[in-house]
Each structure stands twice: as structure tokens, then as C-alpha cells.
Coordinates of C-alpha atoms (C1' of nucleotides) and ligand atoms in Angstrom, one line a residue:
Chain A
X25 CA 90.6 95.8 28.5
X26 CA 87.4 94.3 29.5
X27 CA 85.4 94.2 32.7
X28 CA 82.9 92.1 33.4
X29 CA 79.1 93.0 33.7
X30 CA 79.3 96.5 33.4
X31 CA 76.1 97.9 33.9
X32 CA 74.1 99.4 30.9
X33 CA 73.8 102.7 32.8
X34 CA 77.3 102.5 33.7
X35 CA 78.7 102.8 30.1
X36 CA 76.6 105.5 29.6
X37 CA 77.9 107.6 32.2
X38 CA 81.3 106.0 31.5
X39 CA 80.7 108.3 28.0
X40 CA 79.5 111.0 29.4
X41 CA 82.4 111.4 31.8
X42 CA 84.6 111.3 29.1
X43 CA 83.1 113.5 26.8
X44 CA 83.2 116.1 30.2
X45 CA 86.5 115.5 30.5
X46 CA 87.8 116.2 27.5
X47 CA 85.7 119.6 27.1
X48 CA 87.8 120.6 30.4
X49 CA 91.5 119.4 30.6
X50 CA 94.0 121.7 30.0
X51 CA 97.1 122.9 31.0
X52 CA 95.9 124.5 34.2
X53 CA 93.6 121.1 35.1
X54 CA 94.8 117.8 35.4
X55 CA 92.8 116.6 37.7
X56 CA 88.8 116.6 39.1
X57 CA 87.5 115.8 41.8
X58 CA 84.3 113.4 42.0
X59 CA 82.0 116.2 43.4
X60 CA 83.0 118.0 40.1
X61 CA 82.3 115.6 37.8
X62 CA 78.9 115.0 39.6
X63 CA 78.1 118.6 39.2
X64 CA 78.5 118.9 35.5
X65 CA 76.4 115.8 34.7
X66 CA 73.7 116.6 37.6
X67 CA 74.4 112.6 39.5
X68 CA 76.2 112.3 42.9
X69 CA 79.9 112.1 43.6
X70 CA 79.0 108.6 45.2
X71 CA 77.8 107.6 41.7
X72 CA 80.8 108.7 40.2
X73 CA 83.5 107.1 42.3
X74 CA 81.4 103.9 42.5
X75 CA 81.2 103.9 38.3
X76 CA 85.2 104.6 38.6
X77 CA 85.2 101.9 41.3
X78 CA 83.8 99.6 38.4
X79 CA 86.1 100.2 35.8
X80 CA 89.0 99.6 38.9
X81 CA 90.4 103.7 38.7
X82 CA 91.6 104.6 41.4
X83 CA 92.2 108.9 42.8
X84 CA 94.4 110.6 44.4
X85 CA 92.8 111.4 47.4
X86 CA 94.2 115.2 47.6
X87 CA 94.0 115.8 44.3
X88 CA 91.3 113.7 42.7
X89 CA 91.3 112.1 39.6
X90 CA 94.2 112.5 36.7
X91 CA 91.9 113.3 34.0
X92 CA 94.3 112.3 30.9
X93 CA 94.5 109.3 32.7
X94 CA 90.8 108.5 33.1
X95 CA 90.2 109.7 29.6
X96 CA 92.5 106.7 28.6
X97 CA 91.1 104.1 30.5
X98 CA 87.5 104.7 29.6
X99 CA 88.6 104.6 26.1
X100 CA 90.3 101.1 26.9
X101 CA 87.3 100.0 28.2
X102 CA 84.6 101.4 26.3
X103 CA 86.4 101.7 22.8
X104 CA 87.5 98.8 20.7
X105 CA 91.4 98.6 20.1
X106 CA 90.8 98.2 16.5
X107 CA 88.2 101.0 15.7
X108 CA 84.4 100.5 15.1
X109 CA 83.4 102.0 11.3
X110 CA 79.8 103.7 11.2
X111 CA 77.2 104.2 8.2
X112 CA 74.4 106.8 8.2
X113 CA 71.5 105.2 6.0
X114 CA 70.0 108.3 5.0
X115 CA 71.4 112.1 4.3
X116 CA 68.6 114.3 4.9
X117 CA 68.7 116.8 7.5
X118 CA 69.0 113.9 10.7
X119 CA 71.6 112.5 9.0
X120 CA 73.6 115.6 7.9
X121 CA 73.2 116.7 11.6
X122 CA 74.9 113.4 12.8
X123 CA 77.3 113.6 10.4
X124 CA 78.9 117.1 11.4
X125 CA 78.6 116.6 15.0
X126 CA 80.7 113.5 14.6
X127 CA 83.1 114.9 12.4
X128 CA 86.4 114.8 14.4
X129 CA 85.4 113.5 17.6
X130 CA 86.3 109.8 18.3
X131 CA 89.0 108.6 16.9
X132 CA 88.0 105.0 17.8
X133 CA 84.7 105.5 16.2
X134 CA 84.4 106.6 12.7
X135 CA 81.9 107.2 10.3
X136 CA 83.1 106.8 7.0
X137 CA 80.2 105.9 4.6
X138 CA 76.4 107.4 4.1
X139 CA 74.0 106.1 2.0
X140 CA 70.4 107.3 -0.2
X141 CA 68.9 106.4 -2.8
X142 CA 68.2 110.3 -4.0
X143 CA 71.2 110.9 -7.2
X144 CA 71.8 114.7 -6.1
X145 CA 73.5 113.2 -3.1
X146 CA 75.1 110.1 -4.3
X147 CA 78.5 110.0 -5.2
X148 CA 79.0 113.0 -3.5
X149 CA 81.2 113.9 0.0
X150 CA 79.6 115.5 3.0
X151 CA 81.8 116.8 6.1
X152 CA 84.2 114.1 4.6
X153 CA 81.8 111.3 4.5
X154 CA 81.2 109.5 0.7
X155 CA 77.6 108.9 0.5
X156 CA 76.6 105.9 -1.9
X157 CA 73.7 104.4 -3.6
X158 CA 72.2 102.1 -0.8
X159 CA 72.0 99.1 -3.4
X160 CA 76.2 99.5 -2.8
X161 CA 75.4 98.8 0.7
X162 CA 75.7 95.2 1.3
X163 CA 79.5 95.9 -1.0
X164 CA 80.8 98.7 0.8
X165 CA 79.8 97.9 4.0
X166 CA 81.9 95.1 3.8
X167 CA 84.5 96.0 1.9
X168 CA 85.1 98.8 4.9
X169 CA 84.5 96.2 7.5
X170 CA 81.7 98.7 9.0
X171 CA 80.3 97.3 11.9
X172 CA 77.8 99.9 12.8
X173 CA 74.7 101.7 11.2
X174 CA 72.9 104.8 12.1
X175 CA 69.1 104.6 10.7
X176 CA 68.4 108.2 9.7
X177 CA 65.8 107.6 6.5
X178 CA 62.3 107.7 6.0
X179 CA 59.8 105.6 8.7
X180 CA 58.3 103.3 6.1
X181 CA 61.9 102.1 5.0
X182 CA 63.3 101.4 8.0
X183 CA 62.6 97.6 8.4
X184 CA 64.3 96.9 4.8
X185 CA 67.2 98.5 5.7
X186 CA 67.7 96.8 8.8
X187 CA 67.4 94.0 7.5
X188 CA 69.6 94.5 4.4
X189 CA 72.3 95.8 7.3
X190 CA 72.1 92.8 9.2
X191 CA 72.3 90.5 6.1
X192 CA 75.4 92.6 5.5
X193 CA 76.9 91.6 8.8
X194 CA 76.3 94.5 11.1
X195 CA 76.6 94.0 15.1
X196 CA 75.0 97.1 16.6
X197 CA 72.0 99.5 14.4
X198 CA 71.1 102.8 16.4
X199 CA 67.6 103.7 14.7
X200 CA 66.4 107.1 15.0
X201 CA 63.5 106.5 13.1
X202 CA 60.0 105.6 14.9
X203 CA 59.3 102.5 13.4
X204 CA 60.8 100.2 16.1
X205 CA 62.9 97.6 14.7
X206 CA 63.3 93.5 15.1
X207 CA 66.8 92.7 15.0
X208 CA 68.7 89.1 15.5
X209 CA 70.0 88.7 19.4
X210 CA 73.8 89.1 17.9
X211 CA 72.8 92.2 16.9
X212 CA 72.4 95.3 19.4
X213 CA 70.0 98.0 19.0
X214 CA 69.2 101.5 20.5
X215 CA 66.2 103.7 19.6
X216 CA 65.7 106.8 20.1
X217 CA 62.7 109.3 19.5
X218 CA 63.0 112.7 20.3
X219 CA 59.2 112.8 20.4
X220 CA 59.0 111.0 23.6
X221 CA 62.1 113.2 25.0
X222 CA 59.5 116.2 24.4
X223 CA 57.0 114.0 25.8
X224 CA 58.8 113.9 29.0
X225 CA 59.3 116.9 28.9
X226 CA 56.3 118.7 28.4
X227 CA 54.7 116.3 31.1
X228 CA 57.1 117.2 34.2
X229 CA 57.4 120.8 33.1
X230 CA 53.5 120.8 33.7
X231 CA 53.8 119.2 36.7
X232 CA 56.5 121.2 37.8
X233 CA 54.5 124.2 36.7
X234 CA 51.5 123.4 39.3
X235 CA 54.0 122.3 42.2
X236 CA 55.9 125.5 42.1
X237 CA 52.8 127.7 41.8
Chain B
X9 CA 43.5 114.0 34.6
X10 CA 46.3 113.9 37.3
X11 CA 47.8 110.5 38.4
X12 CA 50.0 111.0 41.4
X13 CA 53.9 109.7 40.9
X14 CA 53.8 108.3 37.7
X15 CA 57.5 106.6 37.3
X16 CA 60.0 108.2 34.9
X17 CA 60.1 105.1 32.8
X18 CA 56.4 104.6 32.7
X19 CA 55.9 107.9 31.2
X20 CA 58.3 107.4 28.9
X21 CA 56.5 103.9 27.9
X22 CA 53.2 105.8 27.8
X23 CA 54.5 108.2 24.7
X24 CA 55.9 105.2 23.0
X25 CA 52.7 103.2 23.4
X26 CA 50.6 106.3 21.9
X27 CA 53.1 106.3 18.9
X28 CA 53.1 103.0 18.3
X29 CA 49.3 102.7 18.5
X30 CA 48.6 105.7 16.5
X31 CA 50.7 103.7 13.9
X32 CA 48.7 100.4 14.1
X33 CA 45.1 101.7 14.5
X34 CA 42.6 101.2 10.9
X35 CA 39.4 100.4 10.2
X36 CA 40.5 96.7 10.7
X37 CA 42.1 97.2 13.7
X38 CA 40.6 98.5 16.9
X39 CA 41.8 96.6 19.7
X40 CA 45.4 95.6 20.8
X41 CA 46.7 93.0 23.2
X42 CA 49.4 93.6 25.8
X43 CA 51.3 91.2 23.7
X44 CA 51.1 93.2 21.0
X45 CA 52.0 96.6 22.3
X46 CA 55.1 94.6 24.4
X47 CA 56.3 93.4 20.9
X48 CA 56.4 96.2 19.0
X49 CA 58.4 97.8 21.9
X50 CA 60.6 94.8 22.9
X51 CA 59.4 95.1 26.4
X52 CA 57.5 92.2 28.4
X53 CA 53.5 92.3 28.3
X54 CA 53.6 92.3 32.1
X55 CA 55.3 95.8 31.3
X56 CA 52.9 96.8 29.5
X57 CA 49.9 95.6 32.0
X58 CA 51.1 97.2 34.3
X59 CA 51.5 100.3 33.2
X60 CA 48.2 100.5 31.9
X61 CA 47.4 99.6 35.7
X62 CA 49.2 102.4 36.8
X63 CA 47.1 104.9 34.8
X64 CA 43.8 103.1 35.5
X65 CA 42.9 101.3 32.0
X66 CA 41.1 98.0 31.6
X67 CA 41.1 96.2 28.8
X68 CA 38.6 93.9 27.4
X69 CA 39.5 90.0 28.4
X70 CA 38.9 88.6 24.8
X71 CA 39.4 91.8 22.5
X72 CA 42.6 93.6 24.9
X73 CA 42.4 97.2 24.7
X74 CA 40.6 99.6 22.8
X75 CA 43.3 101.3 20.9
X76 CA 41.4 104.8 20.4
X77 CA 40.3 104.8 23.9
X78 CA 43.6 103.8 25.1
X79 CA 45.1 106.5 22.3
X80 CA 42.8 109.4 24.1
X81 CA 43.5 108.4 27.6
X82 CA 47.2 108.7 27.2
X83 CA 46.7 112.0 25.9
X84 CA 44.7 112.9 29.1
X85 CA 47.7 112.1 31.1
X86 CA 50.9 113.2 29.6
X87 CA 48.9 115.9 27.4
X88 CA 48.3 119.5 28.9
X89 CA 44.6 120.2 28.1
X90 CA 45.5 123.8 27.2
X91 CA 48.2 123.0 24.9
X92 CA 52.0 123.8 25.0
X93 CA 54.1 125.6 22.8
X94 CA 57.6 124.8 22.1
X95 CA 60.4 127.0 21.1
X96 CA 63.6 125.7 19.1
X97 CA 66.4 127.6 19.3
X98 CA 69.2 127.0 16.8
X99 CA 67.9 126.3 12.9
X100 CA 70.7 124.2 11.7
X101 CA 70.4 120.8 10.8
X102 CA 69.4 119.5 13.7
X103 CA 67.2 122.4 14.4
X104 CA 65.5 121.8 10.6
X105 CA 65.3 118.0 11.3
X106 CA 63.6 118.3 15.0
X107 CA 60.9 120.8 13.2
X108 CA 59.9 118.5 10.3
X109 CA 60.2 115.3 12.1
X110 CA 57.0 117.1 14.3
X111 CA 55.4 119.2 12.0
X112 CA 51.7 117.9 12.7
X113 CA 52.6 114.9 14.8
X114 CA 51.1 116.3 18.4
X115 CA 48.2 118.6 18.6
X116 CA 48.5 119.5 21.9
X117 CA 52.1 120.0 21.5
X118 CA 53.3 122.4 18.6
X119 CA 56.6 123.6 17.5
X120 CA 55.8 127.7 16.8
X121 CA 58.9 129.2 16.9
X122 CA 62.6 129.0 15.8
X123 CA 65.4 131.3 16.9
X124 CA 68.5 131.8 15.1
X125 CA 71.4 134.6 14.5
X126 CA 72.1 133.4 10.5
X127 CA 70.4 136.5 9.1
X128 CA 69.3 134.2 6.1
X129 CA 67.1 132.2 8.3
X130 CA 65.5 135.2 10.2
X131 CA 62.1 136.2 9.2
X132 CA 61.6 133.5 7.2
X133 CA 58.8 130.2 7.6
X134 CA 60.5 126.6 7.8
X135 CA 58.5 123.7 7.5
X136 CA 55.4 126.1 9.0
X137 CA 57.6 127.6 11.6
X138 CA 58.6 131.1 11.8
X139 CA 62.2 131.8 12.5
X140 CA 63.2 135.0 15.0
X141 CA 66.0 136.7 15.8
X142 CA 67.3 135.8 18.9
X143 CA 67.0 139.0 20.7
X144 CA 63.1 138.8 20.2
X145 CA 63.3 135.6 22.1
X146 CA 62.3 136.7 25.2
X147 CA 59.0 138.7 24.0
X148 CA 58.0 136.2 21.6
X149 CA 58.1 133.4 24.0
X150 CA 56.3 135.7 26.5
X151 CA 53.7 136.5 23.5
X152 CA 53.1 133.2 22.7
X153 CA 53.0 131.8 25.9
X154 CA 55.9 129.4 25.0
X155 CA 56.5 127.2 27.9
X156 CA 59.0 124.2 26.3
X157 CA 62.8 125.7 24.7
X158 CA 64.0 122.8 22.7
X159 CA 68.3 124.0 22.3
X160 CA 70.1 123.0 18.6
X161 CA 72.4 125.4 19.2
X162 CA 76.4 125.6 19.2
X163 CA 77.3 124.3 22.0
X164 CA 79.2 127.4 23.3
X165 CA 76.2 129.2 23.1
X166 CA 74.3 126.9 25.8
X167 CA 74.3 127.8 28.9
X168 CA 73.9 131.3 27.4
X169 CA 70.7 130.2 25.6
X170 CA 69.5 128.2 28.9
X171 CA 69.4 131.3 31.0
X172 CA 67.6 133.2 28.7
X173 CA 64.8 131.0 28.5
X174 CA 65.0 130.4 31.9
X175 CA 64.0 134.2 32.6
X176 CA 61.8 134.4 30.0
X177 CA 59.6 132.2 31.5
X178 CA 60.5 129.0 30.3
X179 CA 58.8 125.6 32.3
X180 CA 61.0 123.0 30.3
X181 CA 64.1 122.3 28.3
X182 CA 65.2 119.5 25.5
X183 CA 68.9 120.0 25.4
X184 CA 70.7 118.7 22.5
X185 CA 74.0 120.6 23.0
X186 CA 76.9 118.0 24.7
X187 CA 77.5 121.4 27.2
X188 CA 75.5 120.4 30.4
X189 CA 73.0 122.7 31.7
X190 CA 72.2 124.3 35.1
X191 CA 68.9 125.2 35.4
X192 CA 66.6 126.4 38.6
X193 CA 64.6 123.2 40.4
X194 CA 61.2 124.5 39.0
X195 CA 62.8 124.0 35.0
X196 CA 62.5 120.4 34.3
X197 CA 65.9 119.7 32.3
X198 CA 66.4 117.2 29.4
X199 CA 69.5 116.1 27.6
X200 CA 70.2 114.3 25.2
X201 CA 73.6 113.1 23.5
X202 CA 74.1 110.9 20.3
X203 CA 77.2 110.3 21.3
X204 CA 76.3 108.6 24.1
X205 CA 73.7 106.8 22.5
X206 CA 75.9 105.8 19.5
X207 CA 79.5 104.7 22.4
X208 CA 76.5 102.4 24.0
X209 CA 75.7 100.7 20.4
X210 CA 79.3 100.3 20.0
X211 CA 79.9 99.0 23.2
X212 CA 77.7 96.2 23.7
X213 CA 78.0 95.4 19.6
X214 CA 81.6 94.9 20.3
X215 CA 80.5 92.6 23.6
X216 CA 77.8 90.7 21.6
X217 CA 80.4 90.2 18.7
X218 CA 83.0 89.0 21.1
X219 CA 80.3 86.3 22.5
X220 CA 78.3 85.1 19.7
X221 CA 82.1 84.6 17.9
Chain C
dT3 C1' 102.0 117.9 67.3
dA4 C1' 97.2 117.4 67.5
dA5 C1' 92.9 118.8 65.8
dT6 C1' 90.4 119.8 61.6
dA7 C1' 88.8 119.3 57.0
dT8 C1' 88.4 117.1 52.8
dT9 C1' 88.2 113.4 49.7
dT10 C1' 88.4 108.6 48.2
dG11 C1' 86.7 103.7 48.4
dT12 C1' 83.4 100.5 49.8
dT13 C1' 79.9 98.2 52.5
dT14 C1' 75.2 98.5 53.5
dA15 C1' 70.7 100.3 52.9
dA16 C1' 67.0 102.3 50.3
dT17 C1' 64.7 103.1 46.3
dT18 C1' 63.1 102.2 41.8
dA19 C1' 62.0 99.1 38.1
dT20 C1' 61.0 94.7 36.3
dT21 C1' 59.4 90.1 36.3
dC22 C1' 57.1 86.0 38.3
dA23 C1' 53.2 83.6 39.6
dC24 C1' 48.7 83.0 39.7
dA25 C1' 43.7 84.1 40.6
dT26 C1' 40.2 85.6 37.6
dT27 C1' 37.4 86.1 33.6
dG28 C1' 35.1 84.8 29.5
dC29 C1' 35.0 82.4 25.2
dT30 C1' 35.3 77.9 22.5
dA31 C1' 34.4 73.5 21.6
dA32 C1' 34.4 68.7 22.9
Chain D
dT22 C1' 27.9 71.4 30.6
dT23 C1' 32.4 71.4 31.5
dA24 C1' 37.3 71.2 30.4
dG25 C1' 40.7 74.0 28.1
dC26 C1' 42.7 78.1 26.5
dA27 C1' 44.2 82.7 26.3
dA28 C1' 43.7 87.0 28.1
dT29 C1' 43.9 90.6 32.0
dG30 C1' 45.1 92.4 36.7
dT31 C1' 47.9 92.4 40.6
dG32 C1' 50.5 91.0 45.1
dA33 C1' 54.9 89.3 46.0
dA34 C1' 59.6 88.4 44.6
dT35 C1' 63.6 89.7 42.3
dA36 C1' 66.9 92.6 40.0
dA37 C1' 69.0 96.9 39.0
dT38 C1' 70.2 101.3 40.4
dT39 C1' 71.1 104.9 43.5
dA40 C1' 72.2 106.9 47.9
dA41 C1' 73.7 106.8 52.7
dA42 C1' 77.1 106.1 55.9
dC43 C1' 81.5 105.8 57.3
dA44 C1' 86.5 104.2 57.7
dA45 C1' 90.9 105.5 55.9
dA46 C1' 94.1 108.6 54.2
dT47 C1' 96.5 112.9 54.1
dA48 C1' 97.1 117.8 53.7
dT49 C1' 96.5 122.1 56.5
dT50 C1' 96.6 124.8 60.4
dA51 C1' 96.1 126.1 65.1
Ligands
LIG18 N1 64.0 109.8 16.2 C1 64.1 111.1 16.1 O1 64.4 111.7 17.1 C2 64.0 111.7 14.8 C3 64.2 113.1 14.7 C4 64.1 113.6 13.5 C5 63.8 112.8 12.4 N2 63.6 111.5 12.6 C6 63.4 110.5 11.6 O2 64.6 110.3 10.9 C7 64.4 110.1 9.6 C8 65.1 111.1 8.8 O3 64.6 112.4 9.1 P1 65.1 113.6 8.2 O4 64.5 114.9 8.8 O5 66.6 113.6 8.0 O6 64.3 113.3 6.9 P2 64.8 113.8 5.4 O7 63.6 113.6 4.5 O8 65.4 115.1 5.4 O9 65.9 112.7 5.0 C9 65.6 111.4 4.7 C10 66.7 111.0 3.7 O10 66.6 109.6 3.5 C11 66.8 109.3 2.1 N3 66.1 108.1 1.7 C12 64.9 107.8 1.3 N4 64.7 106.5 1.1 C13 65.9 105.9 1.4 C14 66.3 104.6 1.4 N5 65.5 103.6 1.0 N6 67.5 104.3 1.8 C15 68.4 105.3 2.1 N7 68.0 106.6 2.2 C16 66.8 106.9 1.8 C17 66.2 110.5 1.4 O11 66.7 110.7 0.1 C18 66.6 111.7 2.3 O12 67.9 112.2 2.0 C19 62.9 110.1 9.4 O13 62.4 108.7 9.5 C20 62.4 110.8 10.6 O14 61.1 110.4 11.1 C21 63.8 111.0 13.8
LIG19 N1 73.1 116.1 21.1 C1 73.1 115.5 19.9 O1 72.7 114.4 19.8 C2 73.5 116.3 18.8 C3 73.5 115.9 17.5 C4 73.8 116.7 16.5 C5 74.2 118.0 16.9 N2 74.2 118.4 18.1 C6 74.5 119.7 18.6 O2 73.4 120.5 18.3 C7 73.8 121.7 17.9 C8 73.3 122.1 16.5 O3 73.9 121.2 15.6 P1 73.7 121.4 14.0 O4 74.3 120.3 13.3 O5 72.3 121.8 13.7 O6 74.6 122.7 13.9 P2 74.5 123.8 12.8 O7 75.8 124.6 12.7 O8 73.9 123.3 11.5 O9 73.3 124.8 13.3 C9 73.5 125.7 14.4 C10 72.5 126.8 14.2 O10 72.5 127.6 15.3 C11 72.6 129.0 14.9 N3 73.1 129.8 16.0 C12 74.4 130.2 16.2 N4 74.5 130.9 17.3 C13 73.3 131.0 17.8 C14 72.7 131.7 18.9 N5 73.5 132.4 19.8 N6 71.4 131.6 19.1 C15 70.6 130.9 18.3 N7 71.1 130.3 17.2 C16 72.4 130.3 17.0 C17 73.4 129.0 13.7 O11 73.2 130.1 12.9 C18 72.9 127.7 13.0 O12 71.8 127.9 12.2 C19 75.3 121.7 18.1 O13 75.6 122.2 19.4 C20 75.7 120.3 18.0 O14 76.8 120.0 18.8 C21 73.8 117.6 19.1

DNA sequence: TAATATTTGTTTAATTATTCACATTGCTAA
DNA sequence: TTAGCAATGTGAATAATTAAACAAATATTA
């Protein structure tokens, strides 16, 4: 299914609603109301039901929204029908931590290949994941039809592997590294540094701190 | 230094602009242009302008702007002059990445403590930091005059976790648990999902592959 | 049965964020 | 000396995002 123009902060949420949804259906609750979903991810019910608007779901308006169902279409709409295949390029602790929190949870999305250049990890399976030399790259990457890579190696590398992944035929790179990156227009990218989350942080906790005194 | 309503986004900007000019500034290079800083960020030098704007810095109509001045500026903003100390809770491998990823990064903003329950990691020094128990949590952060919790947790364990830093005194938190958090209005709240982050890469890569095709 | 309460869906308004457009400045060099 | 160029700084315009307001629907209850 596709839908035109989604906003970026849209299919965000979109992900978020889903990954709140499937933490609480069961038996006993089919259905949520917008106020509810609002409440676990700190928005507005308006924002909710105008995101669901979006995607063209509509609620029942005594019982709210079927959440199997909703879990569904966000998947049609957000998922690709054939699967997306993920790398991690680089196994140290990041990557190790991305690799177990993923373990299991999409079904759409898979990461099935990590790769290093240090021999005590090559060759070797983490959490289920095969990690290979990352002169293989190019090879595997290919071979697996992987269309996604998850930068998780040292700074100073991070240009020459993006590069290597885009010759290899990538179409999105999420870089957790803080070099930021250049990548062809056909090719999305997301950063993210956990530095300036902190940053953030620390600077409205301050001013919080002195409002509230 | 106090700047009334900085934006969200613009203080966000600011901590990537220190990191990135920390990373370009040598001997050889003191001064930066607008352009510059825009490109490493892929953001528009108007962006960048007038941000600067918003925090009061003029730059130098032939050489831009003075990187170390611009560098220590930055830090008078979005820094705390006293310091703050940061607390993560959870020493897995997220928890062991987030601690060596800033192990002498920010002055003003250092990582002291880790809390766990694995009785191998307790009472032992990772990467500089010292690792609790998590029953000393609330008298060390008191101690140590703690003020940012930083959660790597399981995710059952969150909201758990949250309140106790909440009473202990706690001005900010960086939650990396996908369990969403309820915290008082004088906590500023944080959260952050790779998942999200990683359904967004997928989602627009599969869009961009769809159109460049 | 009629009044009440609650929730969805959507239009309109408000707010926030980004970009455009251009005046201004100061160097270079014809 | 003056035209040209490449920057900064900023008011105004535009775009993106969020919130307000309210009609419509329907179950509940007085
Ligand atoms: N953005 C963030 O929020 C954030 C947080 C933590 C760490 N980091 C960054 O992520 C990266 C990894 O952090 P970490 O703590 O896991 O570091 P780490 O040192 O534990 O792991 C790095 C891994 O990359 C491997 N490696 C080295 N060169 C490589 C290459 N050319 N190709 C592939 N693999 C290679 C190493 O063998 C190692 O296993 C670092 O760049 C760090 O700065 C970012
Ligand atoms: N948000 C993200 O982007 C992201 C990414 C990776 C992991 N995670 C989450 O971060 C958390 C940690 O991930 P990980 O890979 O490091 O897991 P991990 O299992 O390696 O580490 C968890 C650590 O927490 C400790 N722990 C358990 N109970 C505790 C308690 N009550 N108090 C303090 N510490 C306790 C464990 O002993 C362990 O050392 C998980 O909740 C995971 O879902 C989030």
C-alpha cells in the first residue's frame, strides 16, 4: 500500500504506534482509544487520529481503534511486502547492542549479516547474525540482496564504508557514528548521536531546574 | 549565559555544530564559513546563520567565524557552568557503548556512575566509571550530586528505574528503553528508539528506490 | 424518549521551523 | 577608484507541524 506524501514525522509516529501497540494487545484488549495512544507516547489524541486520518484508518467510535487491525495496516504502509535485509558494519559493543535488540522483532525487517575487520569476530554468529570480513562486503551484500546498513564502527572509517555500501547498491545507511556522512540523493540517510540527545538533555533539565526553583 | 527560548531544533543544531567544529579545528584551521558548517551537517547556511543570530555571534565578513570562539560560546549556552553529572543505569551493551562512546568527550558533562543488578559488574570500574548496585542508587546520585539518569535497562525494569531517579533527585532523563516513560513536568524526558530510527531509513529507502527505479 | 457523555473525523487556526531575498560589508583586482 | 564578488545578518514569506474547535455518531441513563 502506498500513500502519498506522508510526512517525515508521520512515519515516525506511525512506528511508534505500532511498536505501542504490540507491547499491549491481548486477549483482554482489542481495541484503544486515541486519548490512550496519545498518553503512552506523550502527543495529543488530535495528533493521533489525524496521523490515522493519513494512513485512511478509520475507529469505531465506541470502541476505538481495532488494534490487530491497525498493527496491519501500518505494516502495509510502512513495511515493504518483500522484506528489507539489514547489515551492522561493525560488532563492538553499539553494534552488539543493535543486534540483540533487534533479534526477533520485525519480521519485515531483518538483519542478517555484520561485518569487522577484527578475526576473533569474523566467521563467527552473534544472536544469530554471521559476521564477515568487511572486504566480503560488496559479495555478500549482494548476494543477500541487503538493502540496508547500520554504521556502528570506528569514526575515522565511516566515510570508506559508506562509500563501499553505496558502491555495493545500498538505498538507505543509518550512521551512528559522528562523522556525518555524504551520500548520493538515491540513497537515504539518518544520523544519530546520542551526544547531542544528552546535550538536550542536560540543557532543558538546567533550565527546568531554575524554572521550577 | 541565558538566551531566552532557544527552539528545540536550534539547540540540537548547536551541539552538532560544537561537534563538528571541535572535529575540524587545527593549527591550519581557525575560521569556518556558514557554508561550511551547513555542509558538513546537510543543512542550508541560512540555517546555520541564523542560529548563530539567535545566540548572538558575528562572524568575520571575509574569514566567517572563529571556530574556538564559536566552540566556547556554544559551551556557554547549552553548558552548565558548574558541571553535570550523569548516571547510566543498565551496564549491558548498550550501557558499555554509551560510556565509552563519552569517556572524555564533554568536560562539563561526565558520565560517573553505572548501576546494575549483574553481581559481576558491581564494584567494578568500566571504561573509568564505577559500577553500583542499584539499591545504592539513590545515595550515590544524592552524593554525587547526579542530576542526568541516562536508562539501558530491560525494558520491564523502566518505569521502575524512572521513578527512582525521579525521587532521588533526578533533573533529566535519556531513555533508551522502547517502554515510555511518565515523568513529573519539572524532569525533562528524552527517548530514544532505534527502531524507529532504523523503520524511517527503511521507509523512505524503499520510497527513493521506488522513484529513482 | 430525551438529555448526557464520549469519541471519532476533519476543517480551520496557531505555532514552529525553514527558506528566500536582499541590504550591507569589506576585500580584490581591473 | 570603482566594479565585482563572496560573505554575513535579518525581515518577510513560505512550509511543515501541531493544536483547537466542533459536527456527527452512538451508547448510556435519567
Ligand atoms: N552515535 C552514537 O550515539 C554512538 C554511541 C556509541 C558509539 N558510537 C559510535 O559507534 C561506533 C562504534 O562504537 P562501539 O562502542 O561499538 O565501538 P567498538 O570499538 O566497541 O566497536 C567498533 C567495532 O568496529 C570494528 N571495526 C574497526 N574498523 C572497522 C572497519 N573498517 N570495518 C568494519 N568494522 C570495523 C572493530 O573491530 C570493533 O569491533 C563508534 O564510531 C562510536 O563513536 C556512536
Ligand atoms: N532504544 C534503543 O535504541 C535501544 C537499542 C538497543 C537496546 N535498547 C534497550 O536498552 C536496554 C539495554 O539493552 P542492552 O542490549 O544493553 O541489554 P543487556 O541485556 O546487554 O543489558 C542490560 C543490563 O541491565 C542490567 N539490569 C537488569 N535489571 C536491572 C535493574 N533492575 N537495574 C539496573 N540494571 C539492570 C543487566 O544486568 C544488564 O547488564 C534494553 O531495554 C533494550 O531494549 C534500546
Amino acid at each position: 500500500m502506498f500513500i502519498k506524501n506522508l510526512p517525515h514525522k508521520t512515519v515516525e509516529r506511525l512506528s511508534q504506534y505500532r511498536r505501542s501497540l504490540l507491547m499491549i494487545l491481548s486477549k483482554e484488549k482489542t481495541h484503544v482509544f486515541s486519548h490512550e495512544i496519545a498518553q503512552m507516547l506523550h502527543i495529543t489524541p488530535v495528533q493521533v487520529r489525524r496521523d490515522l486520518m493519513l494512513i485512511g484508518y478509520s475507529g469505531n467510535l465506541r470502541k476505538g481503534y481495532d488494534i490487530k487491525e491497525l498493527i496491519e495496516l501500518i505494516g502495509k504502509i510502512i513495511d515493504s511486502e518483500r522484506g528489507q535485509r539489514v547489515a551492522v558494519i561493525g560488532l563492538g559493543n553499539l553494534g552488539k547492542a543493535i543486534i540483540s535488540y533487534f533479534k526477533g522483532k520485525r519480521s519485515k525487517l531483518a538483519i542478517i549479516a555484520a561485518f569487522d575487520i577484527n578475526p576473533e569476530k569474523i566467521n563467527r554468529v552473534y544472536d544469530g547474525v554471521a559476521c564477515y570480513h568487511i572486504n566480503q562486503m560488496a559479495e555478500i551484500i549482494k548476494q543477500n540482496n541487503i538493502s540496508i546498513g547500520i554504521i556502528a564502527a570506528p569514526a575515522q572509517q565511516t566515510a570508506e564504508i559508506a562509500e563501499a555500501l553505496v558502491l555495493a547498491g545500498i538505498k538507505g545507511i543509518l550512521n551512528f557514528t559522528p562523522k556525518a556522512l555524504n551520500v548520493p540523493p538515491f540513497v537515504y540517510l539518518e544520523e544519530y548521536d546520542m551526544i547531542t540527545s544528552l546535550e538536550k538533555v542536560a540543557f532543558f533539565a538546567k533550565k527546568n531546574d531554575e524554572r521550577f526553583k
